[in-house]
Coordinates of C-alpha atoms and ligand atoms in Angstrom, one line a residue:
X39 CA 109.0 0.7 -2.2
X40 CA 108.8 2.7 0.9
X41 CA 112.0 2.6 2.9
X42 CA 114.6 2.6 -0.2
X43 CA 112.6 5.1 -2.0
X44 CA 112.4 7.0 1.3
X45 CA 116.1 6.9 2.0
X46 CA 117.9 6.8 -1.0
X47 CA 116.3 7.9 -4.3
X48 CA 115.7 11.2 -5.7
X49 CA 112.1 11.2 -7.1
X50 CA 111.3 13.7 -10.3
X51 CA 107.4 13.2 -10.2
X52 CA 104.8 10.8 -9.2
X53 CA 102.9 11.6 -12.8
X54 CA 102.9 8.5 -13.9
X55 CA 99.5 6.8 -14.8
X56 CA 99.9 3.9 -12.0
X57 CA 101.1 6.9 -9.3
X58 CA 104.2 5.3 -9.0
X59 CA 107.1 7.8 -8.6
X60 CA 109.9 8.6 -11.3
X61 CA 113.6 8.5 -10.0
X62 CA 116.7 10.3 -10.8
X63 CA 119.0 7.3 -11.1
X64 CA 123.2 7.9 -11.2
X65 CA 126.3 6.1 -11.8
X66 CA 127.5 4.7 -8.5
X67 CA 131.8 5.6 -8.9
X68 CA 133.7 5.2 -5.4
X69 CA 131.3 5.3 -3.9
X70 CA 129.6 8.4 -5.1
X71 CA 126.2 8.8 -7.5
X72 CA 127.7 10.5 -10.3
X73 CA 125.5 11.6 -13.7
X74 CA 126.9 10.7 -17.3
X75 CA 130.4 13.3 -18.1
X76 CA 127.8 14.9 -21.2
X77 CA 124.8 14.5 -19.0
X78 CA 123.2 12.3 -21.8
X79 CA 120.3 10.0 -19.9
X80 CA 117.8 7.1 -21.3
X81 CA 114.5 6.3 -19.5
X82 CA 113.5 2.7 -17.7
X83 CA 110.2 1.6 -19.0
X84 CA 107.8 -0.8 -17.6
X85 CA 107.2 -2.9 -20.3
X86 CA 103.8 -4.0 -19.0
X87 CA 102.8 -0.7 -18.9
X88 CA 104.7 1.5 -20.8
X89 CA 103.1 5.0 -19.8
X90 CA 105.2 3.9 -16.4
X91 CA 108.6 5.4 -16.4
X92 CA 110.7 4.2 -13.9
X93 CA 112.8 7.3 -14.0
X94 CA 116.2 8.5 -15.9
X95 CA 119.6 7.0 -15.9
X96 CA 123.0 8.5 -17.3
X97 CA 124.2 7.3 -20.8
X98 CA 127.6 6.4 -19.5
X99 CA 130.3 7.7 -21.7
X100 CA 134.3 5.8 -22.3
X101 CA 135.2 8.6 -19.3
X102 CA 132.5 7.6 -17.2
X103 CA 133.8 4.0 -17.7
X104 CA 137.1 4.9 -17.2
X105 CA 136.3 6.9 -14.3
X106 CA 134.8 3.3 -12.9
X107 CA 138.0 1.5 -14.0
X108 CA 140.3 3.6 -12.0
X109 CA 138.1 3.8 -8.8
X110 CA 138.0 0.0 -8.5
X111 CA 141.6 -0.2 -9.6
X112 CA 142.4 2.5 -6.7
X113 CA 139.8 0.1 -3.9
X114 CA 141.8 -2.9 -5.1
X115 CA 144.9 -3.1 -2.2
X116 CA 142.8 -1.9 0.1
X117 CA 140.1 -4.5 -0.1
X118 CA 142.6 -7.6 -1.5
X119 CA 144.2 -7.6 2.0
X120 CA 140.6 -7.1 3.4
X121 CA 141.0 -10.6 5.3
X122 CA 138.3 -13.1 3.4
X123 CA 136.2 -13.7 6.7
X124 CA 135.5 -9.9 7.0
X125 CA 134.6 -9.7 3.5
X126 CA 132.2 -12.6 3.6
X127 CA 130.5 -10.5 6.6
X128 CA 129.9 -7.7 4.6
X129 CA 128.5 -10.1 2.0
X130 CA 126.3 -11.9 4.7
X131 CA 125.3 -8.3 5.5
X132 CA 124.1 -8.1 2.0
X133 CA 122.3 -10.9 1.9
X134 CA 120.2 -9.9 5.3
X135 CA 119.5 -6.4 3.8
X136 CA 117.8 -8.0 0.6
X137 CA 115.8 -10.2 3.1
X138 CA 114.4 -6.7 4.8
X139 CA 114.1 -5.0 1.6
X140 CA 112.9 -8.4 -0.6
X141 CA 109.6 -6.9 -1.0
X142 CA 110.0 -3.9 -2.1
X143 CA 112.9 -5.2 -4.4
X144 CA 110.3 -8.0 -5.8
X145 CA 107.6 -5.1 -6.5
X146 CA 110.6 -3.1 -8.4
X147 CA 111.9 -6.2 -10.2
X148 CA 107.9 -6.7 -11.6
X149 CA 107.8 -3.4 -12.6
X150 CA 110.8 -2.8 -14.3
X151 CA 110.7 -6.0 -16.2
X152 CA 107.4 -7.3 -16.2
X153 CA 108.3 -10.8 -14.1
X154 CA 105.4 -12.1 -12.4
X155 CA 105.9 -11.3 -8.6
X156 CA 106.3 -15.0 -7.5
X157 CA 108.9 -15.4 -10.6
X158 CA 110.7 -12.3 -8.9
X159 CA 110.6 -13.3 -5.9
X160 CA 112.2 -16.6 -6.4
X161 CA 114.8 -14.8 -8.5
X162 CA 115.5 -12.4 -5.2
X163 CA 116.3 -15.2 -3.2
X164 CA 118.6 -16.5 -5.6
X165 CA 120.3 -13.6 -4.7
X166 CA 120.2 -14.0 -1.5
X167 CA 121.1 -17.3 -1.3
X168 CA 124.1 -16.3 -3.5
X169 CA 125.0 -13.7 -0.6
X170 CA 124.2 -16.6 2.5
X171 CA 126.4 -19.0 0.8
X172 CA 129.3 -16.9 -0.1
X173 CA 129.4 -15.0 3.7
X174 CA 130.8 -19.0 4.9
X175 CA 133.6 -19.0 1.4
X176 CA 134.7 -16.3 3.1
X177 CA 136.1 -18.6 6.2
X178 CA 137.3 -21.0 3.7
X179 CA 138.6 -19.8 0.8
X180 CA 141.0 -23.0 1.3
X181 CA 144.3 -23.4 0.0
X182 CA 146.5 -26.9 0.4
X183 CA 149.7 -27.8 1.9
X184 CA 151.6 -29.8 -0.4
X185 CA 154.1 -31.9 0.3
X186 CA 157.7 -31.3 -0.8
X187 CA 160.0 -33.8 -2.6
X188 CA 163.2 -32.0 -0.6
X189 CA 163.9 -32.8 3.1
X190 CA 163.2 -29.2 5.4
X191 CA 160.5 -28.1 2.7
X192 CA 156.8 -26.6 2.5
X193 CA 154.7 -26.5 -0.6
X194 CA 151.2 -24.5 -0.5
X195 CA 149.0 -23.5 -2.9
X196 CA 147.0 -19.7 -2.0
X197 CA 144.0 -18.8 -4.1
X198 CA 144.5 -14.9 -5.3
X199 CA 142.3 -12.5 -6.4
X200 CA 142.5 -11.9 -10.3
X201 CA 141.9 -7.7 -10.4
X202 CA 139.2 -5.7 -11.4
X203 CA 136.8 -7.2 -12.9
X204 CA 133.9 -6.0 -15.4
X205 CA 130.8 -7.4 -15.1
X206 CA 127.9 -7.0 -17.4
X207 CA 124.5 -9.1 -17.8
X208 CA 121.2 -9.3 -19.3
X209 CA 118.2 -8.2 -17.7
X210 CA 116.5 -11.1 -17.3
X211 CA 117.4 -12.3 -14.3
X212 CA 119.0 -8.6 -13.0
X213 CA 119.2 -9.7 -9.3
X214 CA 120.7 -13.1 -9.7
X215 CA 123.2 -13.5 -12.2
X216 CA 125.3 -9.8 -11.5
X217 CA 125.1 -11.5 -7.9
X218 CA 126.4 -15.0 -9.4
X219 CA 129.3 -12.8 -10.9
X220 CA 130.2 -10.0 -8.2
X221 CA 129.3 -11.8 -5.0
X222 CA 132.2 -14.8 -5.6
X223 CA 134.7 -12.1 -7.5
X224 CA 134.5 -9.6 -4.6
X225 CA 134.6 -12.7 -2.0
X226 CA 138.0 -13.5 -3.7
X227 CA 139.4 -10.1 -2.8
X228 CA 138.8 -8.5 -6.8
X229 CA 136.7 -5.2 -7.2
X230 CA 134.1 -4.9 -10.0
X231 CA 132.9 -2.6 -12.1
X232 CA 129.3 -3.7 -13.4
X233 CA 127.9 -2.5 -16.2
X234 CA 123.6 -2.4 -15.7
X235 CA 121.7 -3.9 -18.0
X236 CA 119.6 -1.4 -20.0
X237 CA 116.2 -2.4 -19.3
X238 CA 116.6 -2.7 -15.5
X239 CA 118.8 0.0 -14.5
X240 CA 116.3 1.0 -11.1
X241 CA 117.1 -2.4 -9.6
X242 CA 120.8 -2.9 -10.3
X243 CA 120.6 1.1 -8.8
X244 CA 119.1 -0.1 -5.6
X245 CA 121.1 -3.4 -5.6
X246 CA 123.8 -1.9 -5.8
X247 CA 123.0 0.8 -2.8
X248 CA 121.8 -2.5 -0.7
X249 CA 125.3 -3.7 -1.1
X250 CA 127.0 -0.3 0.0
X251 CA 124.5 -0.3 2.6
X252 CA 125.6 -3.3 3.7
X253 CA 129.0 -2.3 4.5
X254 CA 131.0 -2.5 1.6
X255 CA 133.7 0.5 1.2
X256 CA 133.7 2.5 -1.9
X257 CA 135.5 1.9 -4.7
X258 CA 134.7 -1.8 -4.3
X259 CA 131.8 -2.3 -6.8
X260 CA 131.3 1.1 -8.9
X261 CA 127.9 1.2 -11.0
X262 CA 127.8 2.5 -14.8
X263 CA 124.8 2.0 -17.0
X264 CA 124.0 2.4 -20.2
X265 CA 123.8 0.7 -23.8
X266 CA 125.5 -2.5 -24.6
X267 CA 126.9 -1.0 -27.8
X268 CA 128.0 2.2 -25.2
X269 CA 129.1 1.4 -21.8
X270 CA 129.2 -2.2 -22.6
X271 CA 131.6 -2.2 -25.6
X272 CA 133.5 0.5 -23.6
X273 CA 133.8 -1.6 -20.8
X274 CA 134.9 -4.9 -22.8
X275 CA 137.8 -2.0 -25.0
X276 CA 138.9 -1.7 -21.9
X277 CA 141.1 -4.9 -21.9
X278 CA 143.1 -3.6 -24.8
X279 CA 144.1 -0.9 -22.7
X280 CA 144.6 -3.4 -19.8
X281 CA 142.5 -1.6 -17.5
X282 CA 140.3 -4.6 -16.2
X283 CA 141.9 -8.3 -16.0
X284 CA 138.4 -10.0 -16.6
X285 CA 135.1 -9.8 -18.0
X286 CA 132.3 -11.9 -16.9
X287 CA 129.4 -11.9 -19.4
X288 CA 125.9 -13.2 -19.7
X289 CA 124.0 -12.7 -23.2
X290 CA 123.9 -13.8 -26.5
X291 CA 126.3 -16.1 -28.2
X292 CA 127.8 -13.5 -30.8
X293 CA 128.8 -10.9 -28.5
X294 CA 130.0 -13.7 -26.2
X295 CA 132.4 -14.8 -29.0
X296 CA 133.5 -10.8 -29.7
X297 CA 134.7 -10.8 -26.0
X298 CA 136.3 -13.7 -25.8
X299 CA 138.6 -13.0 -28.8
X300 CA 139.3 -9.1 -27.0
X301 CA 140.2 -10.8 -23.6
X302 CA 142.1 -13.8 -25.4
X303 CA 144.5 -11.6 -27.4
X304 CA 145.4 -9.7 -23.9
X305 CA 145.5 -13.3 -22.2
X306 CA 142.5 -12.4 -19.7
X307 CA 140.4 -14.7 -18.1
X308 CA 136.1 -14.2 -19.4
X309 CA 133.9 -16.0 -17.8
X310 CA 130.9 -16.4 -20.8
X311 CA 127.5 -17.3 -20.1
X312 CA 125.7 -17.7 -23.4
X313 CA 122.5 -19.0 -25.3
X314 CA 121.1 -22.2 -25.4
X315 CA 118.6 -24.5 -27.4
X316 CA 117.4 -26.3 -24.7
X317 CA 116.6 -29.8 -25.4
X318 CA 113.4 -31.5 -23.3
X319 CA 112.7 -35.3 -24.1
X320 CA 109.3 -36.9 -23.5
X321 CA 109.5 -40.8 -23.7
X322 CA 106.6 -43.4 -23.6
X323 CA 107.5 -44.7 -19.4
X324 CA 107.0 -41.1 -18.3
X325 CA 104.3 -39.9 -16.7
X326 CA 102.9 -37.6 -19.5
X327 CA 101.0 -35.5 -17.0
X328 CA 103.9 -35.1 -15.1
X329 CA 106.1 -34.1 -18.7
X330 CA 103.4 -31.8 -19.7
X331 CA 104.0 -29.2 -16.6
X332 CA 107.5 -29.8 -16.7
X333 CA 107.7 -28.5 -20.5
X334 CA 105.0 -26.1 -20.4
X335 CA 106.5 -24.2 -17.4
X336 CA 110.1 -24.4 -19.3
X337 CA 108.6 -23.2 -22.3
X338 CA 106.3 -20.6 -21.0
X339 CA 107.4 -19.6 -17.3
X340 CA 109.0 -16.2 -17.6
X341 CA 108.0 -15.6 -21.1
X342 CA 110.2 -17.8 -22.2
X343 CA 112.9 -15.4 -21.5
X344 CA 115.8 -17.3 -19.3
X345 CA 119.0 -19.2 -20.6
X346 CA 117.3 -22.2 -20.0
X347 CA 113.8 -21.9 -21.0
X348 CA 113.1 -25.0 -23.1
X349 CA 114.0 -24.7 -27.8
X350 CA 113.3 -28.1 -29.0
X351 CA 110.4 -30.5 -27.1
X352 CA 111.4 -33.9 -28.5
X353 CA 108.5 -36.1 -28.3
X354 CA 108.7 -39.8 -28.7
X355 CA 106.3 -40.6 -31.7
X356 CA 104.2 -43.7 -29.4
X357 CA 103.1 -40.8 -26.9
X358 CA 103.2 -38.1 -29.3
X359 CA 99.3 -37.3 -29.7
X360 CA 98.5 -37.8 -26.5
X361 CA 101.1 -35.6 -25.0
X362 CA 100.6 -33.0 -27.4
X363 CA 96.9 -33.1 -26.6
X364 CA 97.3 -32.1 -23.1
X365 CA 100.0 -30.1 -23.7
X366 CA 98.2 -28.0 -26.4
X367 CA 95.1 -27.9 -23.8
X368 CA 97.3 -25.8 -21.1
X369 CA 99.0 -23.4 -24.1
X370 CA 95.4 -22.2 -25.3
X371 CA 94.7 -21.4 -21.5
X372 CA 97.9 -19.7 -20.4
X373 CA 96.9 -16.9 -18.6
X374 CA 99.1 -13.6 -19.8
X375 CA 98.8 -10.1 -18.5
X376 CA 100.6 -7.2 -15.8
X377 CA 101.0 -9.0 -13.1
X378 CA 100.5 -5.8 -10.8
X379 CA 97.1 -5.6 -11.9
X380 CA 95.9 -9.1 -12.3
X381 CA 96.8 -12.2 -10.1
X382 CA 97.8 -15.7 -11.1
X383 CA 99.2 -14.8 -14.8
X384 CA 101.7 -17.2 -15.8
X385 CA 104.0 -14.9 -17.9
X386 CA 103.8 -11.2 -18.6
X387 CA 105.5 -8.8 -20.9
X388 CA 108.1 -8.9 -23.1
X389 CA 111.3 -7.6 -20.9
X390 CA 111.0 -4.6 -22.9
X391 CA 110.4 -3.3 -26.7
X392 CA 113.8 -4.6 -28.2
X393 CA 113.4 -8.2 -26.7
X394 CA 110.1 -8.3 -28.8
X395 CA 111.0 -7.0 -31.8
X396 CA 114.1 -10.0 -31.7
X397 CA 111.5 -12.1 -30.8
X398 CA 109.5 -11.4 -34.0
X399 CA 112.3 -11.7 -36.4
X400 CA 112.8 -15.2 -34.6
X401 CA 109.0 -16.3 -35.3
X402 CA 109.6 -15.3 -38.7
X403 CA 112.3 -17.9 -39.1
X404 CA 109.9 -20.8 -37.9
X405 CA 107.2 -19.3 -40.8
X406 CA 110.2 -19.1 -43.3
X407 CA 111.3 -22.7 -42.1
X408 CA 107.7 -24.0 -43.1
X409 CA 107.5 -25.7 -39.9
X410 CA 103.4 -26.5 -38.5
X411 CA 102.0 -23.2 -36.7
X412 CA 100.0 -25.1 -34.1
X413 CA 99.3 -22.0 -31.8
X414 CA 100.4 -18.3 -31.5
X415 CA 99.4 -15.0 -33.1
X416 CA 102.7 -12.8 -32.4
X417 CA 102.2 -9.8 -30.7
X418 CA 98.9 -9.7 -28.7
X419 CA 96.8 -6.5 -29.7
X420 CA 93.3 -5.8 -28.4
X421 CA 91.6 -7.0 -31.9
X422 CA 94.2 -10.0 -31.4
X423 CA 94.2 -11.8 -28.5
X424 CA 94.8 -15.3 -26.6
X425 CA 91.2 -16.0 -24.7
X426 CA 92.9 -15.6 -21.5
X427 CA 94.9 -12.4 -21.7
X428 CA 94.0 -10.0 -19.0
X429 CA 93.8 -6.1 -19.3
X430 CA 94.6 -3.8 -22.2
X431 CA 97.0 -5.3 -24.6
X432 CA 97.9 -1.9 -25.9
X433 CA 99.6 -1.1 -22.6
X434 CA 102.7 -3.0 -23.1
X435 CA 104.4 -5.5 -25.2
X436 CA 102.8 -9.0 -25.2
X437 CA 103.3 -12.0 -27.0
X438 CA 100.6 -14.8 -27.6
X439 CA 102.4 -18.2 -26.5
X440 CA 103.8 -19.5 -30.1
X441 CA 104.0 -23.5 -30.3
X442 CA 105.5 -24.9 -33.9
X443 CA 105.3 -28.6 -35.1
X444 CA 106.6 -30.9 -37.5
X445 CA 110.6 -29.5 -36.9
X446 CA 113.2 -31.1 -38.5
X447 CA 117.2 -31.2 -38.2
X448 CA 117.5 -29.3 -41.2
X449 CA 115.4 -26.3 -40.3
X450 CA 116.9 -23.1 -39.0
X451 CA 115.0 -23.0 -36.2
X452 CA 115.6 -26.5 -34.7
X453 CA 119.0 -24.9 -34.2
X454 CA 118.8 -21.2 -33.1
X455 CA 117.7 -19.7 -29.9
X456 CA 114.3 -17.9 -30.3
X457 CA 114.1 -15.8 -26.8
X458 CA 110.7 -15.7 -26.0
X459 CA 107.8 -17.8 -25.7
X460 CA 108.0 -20.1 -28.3
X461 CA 108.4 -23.9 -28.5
X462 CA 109.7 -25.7 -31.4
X463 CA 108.3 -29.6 -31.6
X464 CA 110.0 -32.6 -32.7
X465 CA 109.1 -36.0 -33.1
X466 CA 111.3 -38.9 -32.1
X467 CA 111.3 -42.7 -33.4
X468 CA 113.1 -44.2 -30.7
X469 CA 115.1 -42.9 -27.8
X470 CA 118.4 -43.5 -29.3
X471 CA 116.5 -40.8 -31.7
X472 CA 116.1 -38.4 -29.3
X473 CA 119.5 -38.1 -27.7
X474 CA 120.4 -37.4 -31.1
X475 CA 118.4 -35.0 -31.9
X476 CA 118.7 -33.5 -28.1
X477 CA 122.7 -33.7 -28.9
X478 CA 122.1 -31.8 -32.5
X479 CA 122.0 -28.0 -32.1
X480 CA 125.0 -26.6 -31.9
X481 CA 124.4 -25.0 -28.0
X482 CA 124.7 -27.1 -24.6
X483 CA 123.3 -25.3 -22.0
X484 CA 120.7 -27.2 -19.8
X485 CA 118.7 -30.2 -20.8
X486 CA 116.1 -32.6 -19.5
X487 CA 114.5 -36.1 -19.9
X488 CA 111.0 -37.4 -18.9
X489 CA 111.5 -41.3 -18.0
X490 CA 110.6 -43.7 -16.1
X491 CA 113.0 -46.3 -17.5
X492 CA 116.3 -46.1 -15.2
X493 CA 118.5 -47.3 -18.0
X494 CA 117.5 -44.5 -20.4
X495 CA 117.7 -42.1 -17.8
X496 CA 121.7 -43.1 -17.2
X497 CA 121.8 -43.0 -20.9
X498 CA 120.8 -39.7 -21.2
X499 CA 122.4 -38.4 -18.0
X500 CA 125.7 -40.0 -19.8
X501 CA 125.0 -39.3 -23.8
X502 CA 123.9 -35.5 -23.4
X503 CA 126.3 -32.9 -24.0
X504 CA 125.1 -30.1 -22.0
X505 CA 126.2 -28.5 -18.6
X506 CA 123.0 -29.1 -16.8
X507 CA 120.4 -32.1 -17.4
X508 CA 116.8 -32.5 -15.6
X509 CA 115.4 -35.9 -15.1
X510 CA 112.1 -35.8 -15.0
X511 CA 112.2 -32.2 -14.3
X512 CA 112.0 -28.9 -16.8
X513 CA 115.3 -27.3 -18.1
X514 CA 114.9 -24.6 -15.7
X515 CA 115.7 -23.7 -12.1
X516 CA 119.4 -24.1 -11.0
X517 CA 119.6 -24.0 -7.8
X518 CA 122.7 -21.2 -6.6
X519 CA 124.9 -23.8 -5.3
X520 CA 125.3 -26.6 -8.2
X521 CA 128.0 -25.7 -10.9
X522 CA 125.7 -23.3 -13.7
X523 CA 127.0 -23.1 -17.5
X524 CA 127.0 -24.6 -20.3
X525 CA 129.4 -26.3 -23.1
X526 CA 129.5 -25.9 -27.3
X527 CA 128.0 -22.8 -28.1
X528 CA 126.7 -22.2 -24.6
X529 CA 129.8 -20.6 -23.3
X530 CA 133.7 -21.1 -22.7
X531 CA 133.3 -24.1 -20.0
X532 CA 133.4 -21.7 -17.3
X533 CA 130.9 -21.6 -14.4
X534 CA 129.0 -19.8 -12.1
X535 CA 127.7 -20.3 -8.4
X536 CA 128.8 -23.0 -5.6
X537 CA 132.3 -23.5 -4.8
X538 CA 133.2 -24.0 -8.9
X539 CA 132.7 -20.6 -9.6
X540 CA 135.8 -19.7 -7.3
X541 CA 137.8 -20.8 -10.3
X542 CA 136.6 -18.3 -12.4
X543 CA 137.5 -15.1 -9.8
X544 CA 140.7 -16.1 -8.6
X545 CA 144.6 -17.6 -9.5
X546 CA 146.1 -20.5 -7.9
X547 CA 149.8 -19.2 -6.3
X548 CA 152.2 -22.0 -5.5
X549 CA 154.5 -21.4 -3.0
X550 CA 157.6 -22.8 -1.8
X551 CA 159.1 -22.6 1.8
X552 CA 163.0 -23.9 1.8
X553 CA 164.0 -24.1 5.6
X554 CA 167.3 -26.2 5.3
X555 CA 169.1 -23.2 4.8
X556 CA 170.8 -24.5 1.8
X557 CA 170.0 -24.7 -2.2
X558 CA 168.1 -27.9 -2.6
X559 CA 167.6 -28.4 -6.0
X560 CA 164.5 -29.9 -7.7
X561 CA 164.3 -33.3 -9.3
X562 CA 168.0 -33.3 -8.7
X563 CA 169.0 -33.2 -4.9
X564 CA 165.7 -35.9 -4.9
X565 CA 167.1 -38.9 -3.0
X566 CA 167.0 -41.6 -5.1
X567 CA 165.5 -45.2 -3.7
X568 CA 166.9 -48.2 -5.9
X569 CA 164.8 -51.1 -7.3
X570 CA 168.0 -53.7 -6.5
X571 CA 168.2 -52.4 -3.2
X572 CA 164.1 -52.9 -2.6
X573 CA 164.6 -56.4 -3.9
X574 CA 166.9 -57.1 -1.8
X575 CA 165.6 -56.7 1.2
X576 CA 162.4 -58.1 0.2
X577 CA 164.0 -61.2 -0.6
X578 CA 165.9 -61.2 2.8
X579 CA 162.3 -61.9 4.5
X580 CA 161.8 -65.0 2.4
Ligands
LIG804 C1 119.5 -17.1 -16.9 O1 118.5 -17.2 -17.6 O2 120.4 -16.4 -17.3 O3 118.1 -22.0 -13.8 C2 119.6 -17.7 -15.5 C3 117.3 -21.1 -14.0 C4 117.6 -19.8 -13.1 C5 118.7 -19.0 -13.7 C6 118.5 -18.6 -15.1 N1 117.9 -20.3 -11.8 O4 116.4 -21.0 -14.8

């Protein structure tokens, strides 16, 4: 971590058992590191290690929030009337600065969340590519000249910038999606403040120092972490006082619903990002082998801990047996372990202590459901473990790789998200079948279909409800420039990244420009051109 650590944070000790240091992390208000109002703090964990304490954060109190709430309401004139090009510099600036800094960020990201370093390090540049993308907006940001109905008149339409926003995400992907959220909003001309998830509060510290060292004034983006239940729920009362005029949310589907009611009865705009039950169909023209990755990496990649990690693998009963052969074959080798100390795992830790204890309660269901354990143990202990887990289980919180067979439409947990790795199996009579069951659970986040049939694949592309389909590719990996979200219990139909996400941050203003120097009226001064007349001089050509 050398030149951030060096520069920016204050370190308490190196006494943790890996040597790595422990930080003094702070609010970031204006502007200026700030501890909690009561001086309250929680501790960052690495949860593949979890001797290793990444340091101490404040327990942001309502003040503290407040406190963030006014600075970005105070930066918000200042930077509105930023023009858009200069802002998009500073947000190119950003993007070069994670470049320099990408692998010491990577490194951070692994240890503060347990990621393997390539899954880090593609989630960085999603970052970046968010930053790179967004620096050109900022010499668009188009508007349109419209044209007028009324002689010696100009119509345009201006995008504006919505306010302060309040941004808050999960820590599963703690680089990319704030980025998705406060890179278009501040592009737009609003100011944020973000509120850190709790299990990565280091990086979305030195994320957001990046950003300030990238040129962006104070007050701009302001930095409180803290609980969901504390600094969140603050953050989200906050609209009843109308102190922010948007939230932007990523996380589960019940506290996406409790925001959207508190922004909809003070008519804000929320963006909401929520859960899914990803759908992955396998049908008898695919190649299998190909279908087999595909699934296994959506099922297993990043401990199955994304949006759009893969909930119900619909098989097609004429290649179930042998896809589930080969698919079995790579489950009982996955290798699992830090990935600091051991190279080429395919998934580490649980993102920290509370995401496995959900995850347990969600493996209960699937007992309770009497669906077909075919593979998993729960959490991996060292009297308890998959033949290829690497290290000491007891140093963190790992879960065996959990597949479940023989799921019906009428189980619990064909419909709910489990988040974790865990893959529920379903078996299919015919295609027509399978988009049914892939249209059944009451989420529509991402989906995918292994085919080689190009009729079924049009049929699924144009039978699936969901906001993002694969063909012949896993659920995952969005890239930061196609339209991300989801419909039905995904979210509220908005969506990040690319140019769509624009929506989401800003107002359309409609302009008028009257030059004649008199009142023109509206659909009434409109001169008026007559059918008869038109008729006439048609039929004058004859
Ligand atoms: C998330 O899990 O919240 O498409 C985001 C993907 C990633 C983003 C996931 N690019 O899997």
């Amino acid at each position: 971590m050398a030149h951030v650590l060096e520069t920016g944070f204050e370190i308490m000790d190196n006494d943790n058992p890996n040597g790595s240091p422990r930080v003094r992390g702070y609010n970031i208000i204006n502007g200026k590191l700030r501890q909690a109002s009561d001086g309250e703090t929680f501790e960052s964990r690495n949860p593949a290690w979890l001797e290793d304490c990444l340091g101490e954060f404040p327990q942001s109190t309502r003040e503290d929030v407040h406190d963030a709430l006014d600075a970005a309401r105070k930066a918000f004139d200042n930077w509105s009337s930023t023009p858009a090009p200069t802002r998009g510099q500073i947000i190119g600036n950003m993007g070069r600065l994670l470049m320099d800094y990408k692998d010491d960020i990577v490194k951070l990201e692994t240890r503060e969340i347990g990621k393997t370093l390539k899954e880090s390090s593609g989630e960085v540049q999603e970052a970046i590519d968010t930053c790179l993308f967004f620096q050109s907006e900022g010499r668009r940001l188009y508007g349109q000249t419209v044209n007028s109905e009324l002689p010696d008149k100009e119509l345009f339409t201006y995008r504006r910038p919505l306010g302060v926003c309040g941004i808050i995400n999960a820590c599963n992907f703690p680089a990319a999606v704030p980025f998705w959220k406060m890179i278009p909003a501040i592009m737009c001309g609003n100011t944020c403040v973000w509120k850190s998830p709790q299990d990565s509060p280091l990086l979305s510290f030195m994320l957001t120092r990046i950003m300030h060292e990238a040129g962006l004034p104070n007050g701009v983006i302001n930095l409180v972490h803290g609980r969901g239940s504390g600094a969140g729920q603050y953050l989200v009362d906050s609209a009843d006082e109308g102190m922010v005029d948007k939230i932007s949310f990523t996380g589960s589907t019940a506290v996406g619903k409790m925001i959207g009611e508190t922004c909809g009865r003070n008519l804000i705009s929320c963006s909401l990002e929520l859960g899914g039950k990803n759908p992955l169909v396998v049908m008898p023209s695919a190649s299998i082998d190909n279908a087999v990755e595909g699934a296994y990496w959506a099922a297993f990649g990043t401990a199955g801990q994304r949006c759009t990690s893969l909930g119900n693998l619909i098989v097609h009963k004429d290649v179930f047996d042998e896809f589930m052969d080969k698919f079995m074959a790579k489950v009982e080798g996955t290798r699992i372990g830090d990935a600091l100390r051991h190279d080429d795992v395919l998934y580490g830790p649980m993102l920290s202590e509370r995401y496995a204890e959900d995850f347990l309660v969600g493996l209960e269901m699937c007992e309770s459901d009497g669906a077909t354990k075919l593979w998993g143990e729960g959490s991996i202990t060292d009297e308890n473990k998959p033949a290829n887990f690497l290290g000491e289980a007891g140093d963190g919180v790992y879960m065996w790789p959990h597949v479940y067979s023989d799921v019906t439409e009428d189980m619990d947990c064909f419909h709910e998200e489990i988040f974790g790795p865990v893959v529920t199996v379903v078996k299919a009579d015919s295609f027509e079948h399978a988009l049914h069951l892939a249209n059944a659970s009451p989420y529509g986040l991402s989906s995918a279909c292994y085919t080689n049939d190009r009729l079924e694949a049009y049929r699924f592309k144009t039978g699936i409800k969901a906001g993002m389909t694969g063909i012949n590719n896993s659920t995952t990996g969005a890239e930061a420039h196609l339209p991300f979200g989801g419909v039905k219990g995904s979210g509220n139909g908005t969506r990040e990244s690319g140019i769509w996400v624009i929506e989401a941050y800003s107002y359309w203003h409609a302009v008028n420009d009257e030059l004649s120097g008199k009142l023109q009226l509206a659909q009434m001064d409109v001169d008026e051109i007559h059918i008869e007349e038109a008729e006439a001089d048609y039929g004058s050509l004859a």
